[in-house]
Amino acid sequence: HSNLTIRYTHTLQYYYTCIVTLRYGTHTPLQYCYTYTRIVALRCRKHTHIKLLYEIIDTNPSLSIMGCLGNAIFNGNQGGVYIFGDGRGLIEGNDIHGNALAGIQIRTNSCPIVRHNKIHDGQHGGIYVHEKGQGVIEENEVYSNTLAGVWVTTGSTPVLRRNRIHSGKQVGVYFYDNGHGVLEDNDIYNHMYSGVQIRTGSNPKIRRNKIWGGQNGGILVYNSGLGFIEDNEIFDNAMAGVWIKTDSNPTLRRNKIHDGRDGGICIFNGGRGLLEENDIFRNAQAGVLISTNSHPVLRKNRIFDGFAAGIEITNHATATLEGNQIFNNRFGGLFLASGVNVTMKGS
């Protein structure tokens, strides 16, 4: 339970070395420090409590801390902020950019609060949560990163809330290898790949987000992905608002999927899923396209004002249609290829 105060410090040109190592019950304020290091400026482990104010970190930092407020953390040979080994704390109001690895990395049961940061222009991803990482990630702006804006993987369960995640060179938010958690009330837009991807056993809760303006699809669920996708607005994407592929089985409820430059929902290659009480409208291609041995259940959806068919089913696919309203679509309500079998109840 050491107590240490560090103020008004310049630390220059150390290589592969911790400038300060704090662990096991340390309580340490750091104020007005200027740290200029090659690999590790400050590394703190379990039960450490620190607070940084007005720190500038130049040239190749990899910062592992418990409290980080109002710093510029940039141009590192590794990542920006690294929280691990049951780490906690507040990461707030920082400008994290231009690092070689993730701007913020959270792993091994760590659970920080990450709030009001700008995380951008990284050579890798923005925020990487893995190995059962947790945390509340809220009201950040994550943009213009080379890889995914946020990755969630390997049993991690963060809560991402009210963030702006945009203008990335790949995916906005990427759940894979049993990545879970909650994605709610975010604005996700203008990515080169999908706004959200879910794959390989991942089962997040995706709710009340706006997912729009992508150069690919809105949400892609593939390779046995799951997920509860509820109350989102998904619009103006270059490809399908939602893709469901390769043995994936998500639940979509009460979403508005509209004004897409392709189809509304496309289900291919053995995709399944429950589509319930969604509004699917004004899409350039079919409101729902079901193909190649897929078999979803569509219940109580409204599919209307499309520029092609309402529902199109082809290539040995089947579907169960229950109580849907399909109206005012340019090429008719239901288009079935020869040999397709559909179970209909009250549509």
mmCIF file of C-alpha atoms in Angstrom:
data_model
loop_
_atom_site.group_PDB
_atom_site.id
_atom_site.type_symbol
_atom_site.label_atom_id
_atom_site.label_comp_id
_atom_site.label_asym_id
_atom_site.label_seq_id
_atom_site.Cartn_x
_atom_site.Cartn_y
_atom_site.Cartn_z
ATOM 1 C CA HIS A 1 0.000 0.000 0.000
ATOM 2 C CA SER A 2 2.626 2.523 -1.086
ATOM 3 C CA ASN A 3 1.783 6.204 -1.536
ATOM 4 C CA LEU A 4 3.764 8.134 -4.122
ATOM 5 C CA THR A 5 3.335 11.493 -5.833
ATOM 6 C CA ILE A 6 5.147 12.360 -9.079
ATOM 7 C CA ARG A 7 4.983 15.966 -10.363
ATOM 8 C CA TYR A 8 6.622 18.179 -12.993
ATOM 9 C CA THR A 9 8.734 15.378 -14.466
ATOM 10 C CA HIS A 10 10.497 15.073 -17.828
ATOM 11 C CA THR A 11 11.498 11.533 -18.694
ATOM 12 C CA LEU A 12 13.338 11.090 -21.977
ATOM 13 C CA GLN A 13 14.615 8.389 -24.309
ATOM 14 C CA TYR A 14 14.251 5.108 -22.453
ATOM 15 C CA TYR A 15 14.036 1.912 -24.480
ATOM 16 C CA TYR A 16 11.989 -1.187 -23.576
ATOM 17 C CA THR A 17 11.837 -0.137 -19.926
ATOM 18 C CA CYS A 18 9.137 0.817 -17.464
ATOM 19 C CA ILE A 19 9.751 4.337 -16.249
ATOM 20 C CA VAL A 20 7.465 3.771 -13.274
ATOM 21 C CA THR A 21 6.103 0.407 -12.150
ATOM 22 C CA LEU A 22 3.197 0.513 -9.708
ATOM 23 C CA ARG A 23 1.396 -2.533 -8.362
ATOM 24 C CA TYR A 24 -0.455 -4.178 -5.489
ATOM 25 C CA GLY A 25 -2.379 -1.490 -3.667
ATOM 26 C CA THR A 26 -0.464 1.561 -4.828
ATOM 27 C CA HIS A 27 -2.340 4.917 -4.756
ATOM 28 C CA THR A 28 -0.468 7.417 -6.920
ATOM 29 C CA PRO A 29 -1.353 10.821 -8.408
ATOM 30 C CA LEU A 30 0.765 11.916 -11.388
ATOM 31 C CA GLN A 31 0.484 15.558 -12.433
ATOM 32 C CA TYR A 32 2.012 17.671 -15.181
ATOM 33 C CA CYS A 33 4.379 14.942 -16.357
ATOM 34 C CA TYR A 34 5.944 14.835 -19.804
ATOM 35 C CA THR A 35 6.911 11.304 -20.773
ATOM 36 C CA TYR A 36 8.922 10.654 -23.910
ATOM 37 C CA THR A 37 9.701 6.959 -24.167
ATOM 38 C CA ARG A 38 10.128 4.163 -26.630
ATOM 39 C CA ILE A 39 7.968 1.338 -25.356
ATOM 40 C CA VAL A 40 6.409 1.603 -21.893
ATOM 41 C CA ALA A 41 5.792 4.926 -20.187
ATOM 42 C CA LEU A 42 3.805 3.610 -17.250
ATOM 43 C CA ARG A 43 2.594 0.111 -16.446
ATOM 44 C CA CYS A 44 0.177 -0.554 -13.606
ATOM 45 C CA ARG A 45 -1.280 -3.862 -12.546
ATOM 46 C CA LYS A 46 -3.906 -5.211 -10.221
ATOM 47 C CA HIS A 47 -5.192 -3.015 -7.353
ATOM 48 C CA THR A 48 -3.265 0.046 -8.549
ATOM 49 C CA HIS A 49 -5.078 3.409 -8.496
ATOM 50 C CA ILE A 50 -3.599 6.363 -10.357
ATOM 51 C CA LYS A 51 -4.747 9.605 -11.908
ATOM 52 C CA LEU A 52 -2.950 11.460 -14.693
ATOM 53 C CA LEU A 53 -3.663 15.112 -15.464
ATOM 54 C CA TYR A 54 -2.394 17.122 -18.421
ATOM 55 C CA GLU A 55 0.160 14.579 -19.562
ATOM 56 C CA ILE A 56 1.583 14.620 -23.083
ATOM 57 C CA ILE A 57 3.029 11.318 -24.265
ATOM 58 C CA ASP A 58 5.131 11.559 -27.423
ATOM 59 C CA THR A 59 6.927 9.060 -29.609
ATOM 60 C CA ASN A 60 6.161 5.379 -29.224
ATOM 61 C CA PRO A 61 4.294 5.016 -25.960
ATOM 62 C CA SER A 62 2.520 1.917 -24.759
ATOM 63 C CA LEU A 63 0.629 3.063 -21.718
ATOM 64 C CA SER A 64 -0.769 0.602 -19.155
ATOM 65 C CA ILE A 65 -2.636 2.545 -16.506
ATOM 66 C CA MET A 66 -5.616 2.746 -14.178
ATOM 67 C CA GLY A 67 -6.630 6.388 -14.588
ATOM 68 C CA CYS A 68 -5.968 8.514 -17.661
ATOM 69 C CA LEU A 69 -7.526 11.970 -18.041
ATOM 70 C CA GLY A 70 -6.961 14.635 -20.662
ATOM 71 C CA ASN A 71 -3.812 13.268 -22.337
ATOM 72 C CA ALA A 72 -2.497 13.181 -25.889
ATOM 73 C CA ILE A 73 -1.245 9.637 -26.583
ATOM 74 C CA PHE A 74 0.086 9.226 -30.092
ATOM 75 C CA ASN A 75 2.524 7.788 -32.640
ATOM 76 C CA GLY A 76 3.445 4.728 -30.560
ATOM 77 C CA ASN A 77 5.348 1.691 -31.827
ATOM 78 C CA GLN A 78 2.805 -0.389 -29.916
ATOM 79 C CA GLY A 79 -0.625 0.605 -28.602
ATOM 80 C CA GLY A 80 -1.887 3.661 -26.777
ATOM 81 C CA VAL A 81 -3.560 2.571 -23.503
ATOM 82 C CA TYR A 82 -3.362 -1.017 -22.232
ATOM 83 C CA ILE A 83 -5.566 -2.312 -19.380
ATOM 84 C CA PHE A 84 -4.978 -5.913 -18.264
ATOM 85 C CA GLY A 85 -4.886 -8.303 -15.302
ATOM 86 C CA ASP A 86 -8.193 -7.245 -13.656
ATOM 87 C CA GLY A 87 -7.426 -3.576 -14.312
ATOM 88 C CA ARG A 88 -10.017 -0.911 -13.504
ATOM 89 C CA GLY A 89 -10.135 2.876 -13.663
ATOM 90 C CA LEU A 90 -11.276 5.808 -15.757
ATOM 91 C CA ILE A 91 -9.911 6.609 -19.223
ATOM 92 C CA GLU A 92 -11.488 9.968 -20.065
ATOM 93 C CA GLY A 93 -11.003 12.922 -22.369
ATOM 94 C CA ASN A 94 -7.871 11.680 -24.140
ATOM 95 C CA ASP A 95 -6.800 12.127 -27.758
ATOM 96 C CA ILE A 96 -5.346 8.767 -28.828
ATOM 97 C CA HIS A 97 -4.109 8.575 -32.390
ATOM 98 C CA GLY A 98 -1.511 7.312 -34.821
ATOM 99 C CA ASN A 99 -0.413 4.260 -32.774
ATOM 100 C CA ALA A 100 0.905 1.088 -34.416
ATOM 101 C CA LEU A 101 -1.429 -1.210 -32.429
ATOM 102 C CA ALA A 102 -4.861 -0.641 -30.897
ATOM 103 C CA GLY A 103 -5.548 2.782 -29.422
ATOM 104 C CA ILE A 104 -6.993 1.112 -26.305
ATOM 105 C CA GLN A 105 -6.616 -2.572 -25.427
ATOM 106 C CA ILE A 106 -8.686 -4.219 -22.653
ATOM 107 C CA ARG A 107 -8.034 -7.833 -21.705
ATOM 108 C CA THR A 108 -7.976 -10.511 -18.976
ATOM 109 C CA ASN A 109 -11.055 -9.579 -16.948
ATOM 110 C CA SER A 110 -10.266 -5.868 -16.888
ATOM 111 C CA CYS A 111 -13.242 -3.534 -16.557
ATOM 112 C CA PRO A 112 -12.411 0.160 -17.057
ATOM 113 C CA ILE A 113 -14.682 3.071 -17.897
ATOM 114 C CA VAL A 114 -13.656 4.543 -21.272
ATOM 115 C CA ARG A 115 -15.432 7.856 -21.858
ATOM 116 C CA HIS A 116 -15.226 11.003 -24.023
ATOM 117 C CA ASN A 117 -12.043 9.985 -25.845
ATOM 118 C CA LYS A 118 -11.091 10.535 -29.469
ATOM 119 C CA ILE A 119 -9.491 7.386 -30.862
ATOM 120 C CA HIS A 120 -8.502 7.851 -34.463
ATOM 121 C CA ASP A 121 -6.112 7.418 -37.362
ATOM 122 C CA GLY A 122 -4.509 4.318 -35.868
ATOM 123 C CA GLN A 123 -2.441 1.972 -37.996
ATOM 124 C CA HIS A 124 -4.406 -0.891 -36.406
ATOM 125 C CA GLY A 125 -7.837 -0.904 -34.742
ATOM 126 C CA GLY A 126 -9.402 1.606 -32.392
ATOM 127 C CA ILE A 127 -10.442 -0.391 -29.288
ATOM 128 C CA TYR A 128 -9.597 -4.091 -28.846
ATOM 129 C CA VAL A 129 -11.452 -6.043 -26.113
ATOM 130 C CA HIS A 130 -10.337 -9.678 -25.768
ATOM 131 C CA GLU A 131 -9.630 -12.545 -23.360
ATOM 132 C CA LYS A 132 -12.760 -11.912 -21.261
ATOM 133 C CA GLY A 133 -12.303 -8.168 -21.235
ATOM 134 C CA GLN A 134 -15.215 -6.066 -19.976
ATOM 135 C CA GLY A 135 -15.718 -2.357 -19.439
ATOM 136 C CA VAL A 136 -18.133 0.468 -20.184
ATOM 137 C CA ILE A 137 -17.169 2.288 -23.384
ATOM 138 C CA GLU A 138 -19.367 5.330 -23.811
ATOM 139 C CA GLU A 139 -19.584 8.647 -25.647
ATOM 140 C CA ASN A 140 -16.273 8.235 -27.485
ATOM 141 C CA GLU A 141 -15.539 9.179 -31.074
ATOM 142 C CA VAL A 142 -13.737 6.347 -32.875
ATOM 143 C CA TYR A 143 -12.845 7.099 -36.479
ATOM 144 C CA SER A 144 -10.482 6.696 -39.429
ATOM 145 C CA ASN A 145 -8.690 3.613 -38.060
ATOM 146 C CA THR A 146 -7.049 1.130 -40.447
ATOM 147 C CA LEU A 147 -8.763 -1.978 -39.007
ATOM 148 C CA ALA A 148 -12.016 -2.304 -37.046
ATOM 149 C CA GLY A 149 -13.150 0.629 -34.935
ATOM 150 C CA VAL A 150 -13.931 -1.788 -32.083
ATOM 151 C CA TRP A 151 -13.098 -5.530 -31.860
ATOM 152 C CA VAL A 152 -14.777 -7.769 -29.291
ATOM 153 C CA THR A 153 -13.528 -11.350 -29.085
ATOM 154 C CA THR A 154 -12.726 -14.429 -26.939
ATOM 155 C CA GLY A 155 -15.436 -14.296 -24.297
ATOM 156 C CA SER A 156 -15.413 -10.530 -23.803
ATOM 157 C CA THR A 157 -18.538 -8.681 -22.659
ATOM 158 C CA PRO A 158 -18.135 -4.899 -22.855
ATOM 159 C CA VAL A 159 -20.980 -2.380 -22.975
ATOM 160 C CA LEU A 160 -20.616 0.124 -25.847
ATOM 161 C CA ARG A 161 -23.040 3.004 -25.486
ATOM 162 C CA ARG A 162 -23.613 6.325 -27.285
ATOM 163 C CA ASN A 163 -20.366 6.255 -29.261
ATOM 164 C CA ARG A 164 -19.791 7.703 -32.729
ATOM 165 C CA ILE A 165 -17.906 5.074 -34.731
ATOM 166 C CA HIS A 166 -17.285 6.181 -38.273
ATOM 167 C CA SER A 167 -15.148 6.554 -41.378
ATOM 168 C CA GLY A 168 -13.099 3.392 -40.810
ATOM 169 C CA LYS A 169 -11.172 1.582 -43.513
ATOM 170 C CA GLN A 170 -12.744 -1.761 -42.525
ATOM 171 C CA VAL A 171 -15.550 -2.717 -40.103
ATOM 172 C CA GLY A 172 -17.160 -0.447 -37.525
ATOM 173 C CA VAL A 173 -17.704 -2.996 -34.699
ATOM 174 C CA TYR A 174 -16.511 -6.599 -35.107
ATOM 175 C CA PHE A 175 -17.682 -9.455 -32.828
ATOM 176 C CA TYR A 176 -15.901 -12.761 -33.414
ATOM 177 C CA ASP A 177 -14.759 -15.971 -31.656
ATOM 178 C CA ASN A 178 -17.432 -15.799 -28.943
ATOM 179 C CA GLY A 179 -17.358 -12.052 -28.508
ATOM 180 C CA HIS A 180 -20.493 -10.875 -26.692
ATOM 181 C CA GLY A 181 -21.557 -7.731 -24.868
ATOM 182 C CA VAL A 182 -23.989 -4.905 -25.584
ATOM 183 C CA LEU A 183 -23.934 -2.358 -28.410
ATOM 184 C CA GLU A 184 -26.623 0.265 -27.815
ATOM 185 C CA ASP A 185 -27.503 3.820 -28.880
ATOM 186 C CA ASN A 186 -24.409 4.220 -31.074
ATOM 187 C CA ASP A 187 -24.078 6.084 -34.370
ATOM 188 C CA ILE A 188 -22.129 3.798 -36.756
ATOM 189 C CA TYR A 189 -21.560 5.074 -40.272
ATOM 190 C CA ASN A 190 -19.397 5.445 -43.354
ATOM 191 C CA HIS A 191 -17.245 2.302 -43.156
ATOM 192 C CA MET A 192 -15.594 0.597 -46.104
ATOM 193 C CA TYR A 193 -16.840 -2.795 -44.844
ATOM 194 C CA SER A 194 -19.982 -3.526 -42.827
ATOM 195 C CA GLY A 195 -21.002 -1.305 -39.949
ATOM 196 C CA VAL A 196 -21.245 -4.364 -37.652
ATOM 197 C CA GLN A 197 -20.003 -7.935 -38.185
ATOM 198 C CA ILE A 198 -20.911 -10.939 -36.016
ATOM 199 C CA ARG A 199 -19.316 -14.371 -36.529
ATOM 200 C CA THR A 200 -18.105 -17.649 -34.983
ATOM 201 C CA GLY A 201 -20.373 -18.089 -31.991
ATOM 202 C CA SER A 202 -20.601 -14.429 -31.031
ATOM 203 C CA ASN A 203 -23.913 -13.445 -29.480
ATOM 204 C CA PRO A 204 -24.078 -9.703 -28.733
ATOM 205 C CA LYS A 205 -27.125 -7.557 -28.011
ATOM 206 C CA ILE A 206 -27.352 -4.904 -30.744
ATOM 207 C CA ARG A 207 -30.070 -2.359 -29.966
ATOM 208 C CA ARG A 208 -31.195 1.180 -30.769
ATOM 209 C CA ASN A 209 -28.229 1.968 -33.001
ATOM 210 C CA LYS A 210 -28.135 3.917 -36.245
ATOM 211 C CA ILE A 211 -26.095 1.986 -38.815
ATOM 212 C CA TRP A 212 -25.882 3.810 -42.099
ATOM 213 C CA GLY A 213 -23.894 5.121 -45.037
ATOM 214 C CA GLY A 214 -21.652 2.075 -45.384
ATOM 215 C CA GLN A 215 -19.830 1.150 -48.582
ATOM 216 C CA ASN A 216 -20.815 -2.463 -47.903
ATOM 217 C CA GLY A 217 -23.709 -3.788 -45.795
ATOM 218 C CA GLY A 218 -25.160 -2.581 -42.520
ATOM 219 C CA ILE A 219 -24.877 -5.733 -40.361
ATOM 220 C CA LEU A 220 -23.213 -8.977 -41.531
ATOM 221 C CA VAL A 221 -23.869 -12.167 -39.531
ATOM 222 C CA TYR A 222 -21.901 -15.165 -40.834
ATOM 223 C CA ASN A 223 -19.989 -18.352 -39.930
ATOM 224 C CA SER A 224 -22.400 -19.431 -37.152
ATOM 225 C CA GLY A 225 -22.940 -15.969 -35.760
ATOM 226 C CA LEU A 226 -25.868 -15.237 -33.452
ATOM 227 C CA GLY A 227 -27.046 -12.001 -31.865
ATOM 228 C CA PHE A 228 -30.170 -10.164 -30.744
ATOM 229 C CA ILE A 229 -30.608 -7.244 -33.161
ATOM 230 C CA GLU A 230 -33.446 -5.059 -31.914
ATOM 231 C CA ASP A 231 -34.860 -1.557 -32.450
ATOM 232 C CA ASN A 232 -32.084 -0.369 -34.770
ATOM 233 C CA GLU A 233 -32.378 1.956 -37.742
ATOM 234 C CA ILE A 234 -30.350 0.606 -40.686
ATOM 235 C CA PHE A 235 -30.368 2.671 -43.869
ATOM 236 C CA ASP A 236 -28.510 3.988 -46.903
ATOM 237 C CA ASN A 237 -25.987 1.152 -47.122
ATOM 238 C CA ALA A 238 -24.475 0.180 -50.495
ATOM 239 C CA MET A 239 -25.334 -3.511 -50.002
ATOM 240 C CA ALA A 240 -27.927 -5.317 -47.883
ATOM 241 C CA GLY A 241 -29.078 -3.710 -44.644
ATOM 242 C CA VAL A 242 -28.575 -7.099 -42.945
ATOM 243 C CA TRP A 243 -26.779 -10.162 -44.360
ATOM 244 C CA ILE A 244 -27.301 -13.570 -42.704
ATOM 245 C CA LYS A 245 -25.020 -16.318 -44.083
ATOM 246 C CA THR A 246 -23.336 -19.667 -43.458
ATOM 247 C CA ASP A 247 -25.334 -21.318 -40.659
ATOM 248 C CA SER A 248 -25.926 -18.118 -38.710
ATOM 249 C CA ASN A 249 -29.070 -17.767 -36.627
ATOM 250 C CA PRO A 250 -29.684 -14.248 -35.247
ATOM 251 C CA THR A 251 -32.929 -12.718 -33.975
ATOM 252 C CA LEU A 252 -34.061 -9.431 -35.575
ATOM 253 C CA ARG A 253 -36.940 -7.570 -33.919
ATOM 254 C CA ARG A 254 -38.521 -4.153 -34.445
ATOM 255 C CA ASN A 255 -35.782 -2.793 -36.691
ATOM 256 C CA LYS A 256 -36.318 -0.225 -39.429
ATOM 257 C CA ILE A 257 -34.343 -1.289 -42.508
ATOM 258 C CA HIS A 258 -34.856 1.159 -45.301
ATOM 259 C CA ASP A 259 -33.544 3.138 -48.256
ATOM 260 C CA GLY A 260 -30.782 0.662 -48.987
ATOM 261 C CA ARG A 261 -29.039 0.700 -52.329
ATOM 262 C CA ASP A 262 -29.446 -3.104 -52.508
ATOM 263 C CA GLY A 263 -31.808 -5.444 -50.635
ATOM 264 C CA GLY A 264 -33.223 -5.026 -47.148
ATOM 265 C CA ILE A 265 -32.282 -8.414 -45.635
ATOM 266 C CA CYS A 266 -30.370 -11.103 -47.597
ATOM 267 C CA ILE A 267 -30.175 -14.662 -46.240
ATOM 268 C CA PHE A 268 -27.788 -17.023 -48.078
ATOM 269 C CA ASN A 269 -25.809 -20.281 -47.715
ATOM 270 C CA GLY A 270 -27.770 -22.025 -44.994
ATOM 271 C CA GLY A 271 -28.663 -18.889 -43.068
ATOM 272 C CA ARG A 272 -31.561 -19.042 -40.622
ATOM 273 C CA GLY A 273 -32.842 -16.477 -38.171
ATOM 274 C CA LEU A 274 -36.062 -15.135 -36.679
ATOM 275 C CA LEU A 275 -37.259 -11.887 -38.306
ATOM 276 C CA GLU A 276 -40.105 -10.438 -36.253
ATOM 277 C CA GLU A 277 -41.993 -7.120 -36.316
ATOM 278 C CA ASN A 278 -39.483 -5.323 -38.533
ATOM 279 C CA ASP A 279 -40.336 -2.498 -40.952
ATOM 280 C CA ILE A 280 -38.507 -3.093 -44.249
ATOM 281 C CA PHE A 281 -39.161 -0.441 -46.863
ATOM 282 C CA ARG A 282 -37.907 1.567 -49.849
ATOM 283 C CA ASN A 283 -35.003 -0.744 -50.638
ATOM 284 C CA ALA A 284 -33.653 -0.936 -54.202
ATOM 285 C CA GLN A 285 -33.832 -4.750 -54.389
ATOM 286 C CA ALA A 286 -35.996 -7.329 -52.615
ATOM 287 C CA GLY A 287 -37.145 -6.437 -49.123
ATOM 288 C CA VAL A 288 -36.083 -9.947 -48.033
ATOM 289 C CA LEU A 289 -34.067 -12.235 -50.347
ATOM 290 C CA ILE A 290 -33.775 -15.885 -49.225
ATOM 291 C CA SER A 291 -31.490 -18.197 -51.214
ATOM 292 C CA THR A 292 -29.180 -21.267 -51.248
ATOM 293 C CA ASN A 293 -30.616 -23.679 -48.678
ATOM 294 C CA SER A 294 -31.566 -21.053 -46.136
ATOM 295 C CA HIS A 295 -34.621 -21.321 -43.887
ATOM 296 C CA PRO A 296 -35.579 -18.293 -41.767
ATOM 297 C CA VAL A 297 -38.841 -17.575 -39.955
ATOM 298 C CA LEU A 298 -40.540 -14.258 -40.827
ATOM 299 C CA ARG A 299 -43.279 -13.206 -38.428
ATOM 300 C CA LYS A 300 -45.365 -10.018 -38.281
ATOM 301 C CA ASN A 301 -43.064 -7.919 -40.448
ATOM 302 C CA ARG A 302 -44.167 -5.036 -42.656
ATOM 303 C CA ILE A 303 -42.412 -5.133 -46.044
ATOM 304 C CA PHE A 304 -43.504 -2.313 -48.291
ATOM 305 C CA ASP A 305 -42.728 0.386 -50.864
ATOM 306 C CA GLY A 306 -39.801 -1.583 -52.292
ATOM 307 C CA PHE A 307 -38.435 -1.179 -55.803
ATOM 308 C CA ALA A 308 -38.428 -4.955 -56.423
ATOM 309 C CA ALA A 309 -40.311 -7.891 -54.834
ATOM 310 C CA GLY A 310 -41.330 -7.844 -51.183
ATOM 311 C CA ILE A 311 -39.956 -11.356 -50.480
ATOM 312 C CA GLU A 312 -37.953 -13.372 -53.032
ATOM 313 C CA ILE A 313 -37.104 -17.036 -52.395
ATOM 314 C CA THR A 314 -34.777 -18.963 -54.753
ATOM 315 C CA ASN A 315 -32.180 -21.755 -55.047
ATOM 316 C CA HIS A 316 -33.625 -24.497 -52.820
ATOM 317 C CA ALA A 317 -34.341 -22.166 -49.932
ATOM 318 C CA THR A 318 -37.454 -22.428 -47.789
ATOM 319 C CA ALA A 319 -39.120 -20.128 -45.281
ATOM 320 C CA THR A 320 -41.895 -19.931 -42.731
ATOM 321 C CA LEU A 321 -44.060 -16.826 -43.211
ATOM 322 C CA GLU A 322 -46.492 -15.913 -40.438
ATOM 323 C CA GLY A 323 -48.696 -12.832 -40.242
ATOM 324 C CA ASN A 324 -46.581 -10.516 -42.408
ATOM 325 C CA GLN A 325 -47.926 -7.467 -44.234
ATOM 326 C CA ILE A 326 -46.365 -7.239 -47.713
ATOM 327 C CA PHE A 327 -47.664 -4.377 -49.819
ATOM 328 C CA ASN A 328 -46.954 -1.760 -52.459
ATOM 329 C CA ASN A 329 -43.783 -3.399 -53.790
ATOM 330 C CA ARG A 330 -43.023 -2.752 -57.457
ATOM 331 C CA PHE A 331 -42.557 -6.407 -58.522
ATOM 332 C CA GLY A 332 -45.192 -7.946 -56.282
ATOM 333 C CA GLY A 333 -45.369 -9.180 -52.740
ATOM 334 C CA LEU A 334 -43.924 -12.688 -53.004
ATOM 335 C CA PHE A 335 -41.662 -14.076 -55.735
ATOM 336 C CA LEU A 336 -40.981 -17.835 -55.579
ATOM 337 C CA ALA A 337 -38.619 -19.752 -57.863
ATOM 338 C CA SER A 338 -39.810 -23.134 -59.143
ATOM 339 C CA GLY A 339 -39.514 -25.945 -56.636
ATOM 340 C CA VAL A 340 -39.398 -23.676 -53.589
ATOM 341 C CA ASN A 341 -41.529 -24.783 -50.633
ATOM 342 C CA VAL A 342 -42.897 -22.157 -48.264
ATOM 343 C CA THR A 343 -44.960 -22.538 -45.108
ATOM 344 C CA MET A 344 -47.449 -19.670 -44.905
ATOM 345 C CA LYS A 345 -49.656 -18.745 -41.954
ATOM 346 C CA GLY A 346 -51.745 -15.625 -42.283
ATOM 347 C CA SER A 347 -49.377 -13.547 -44.481
#
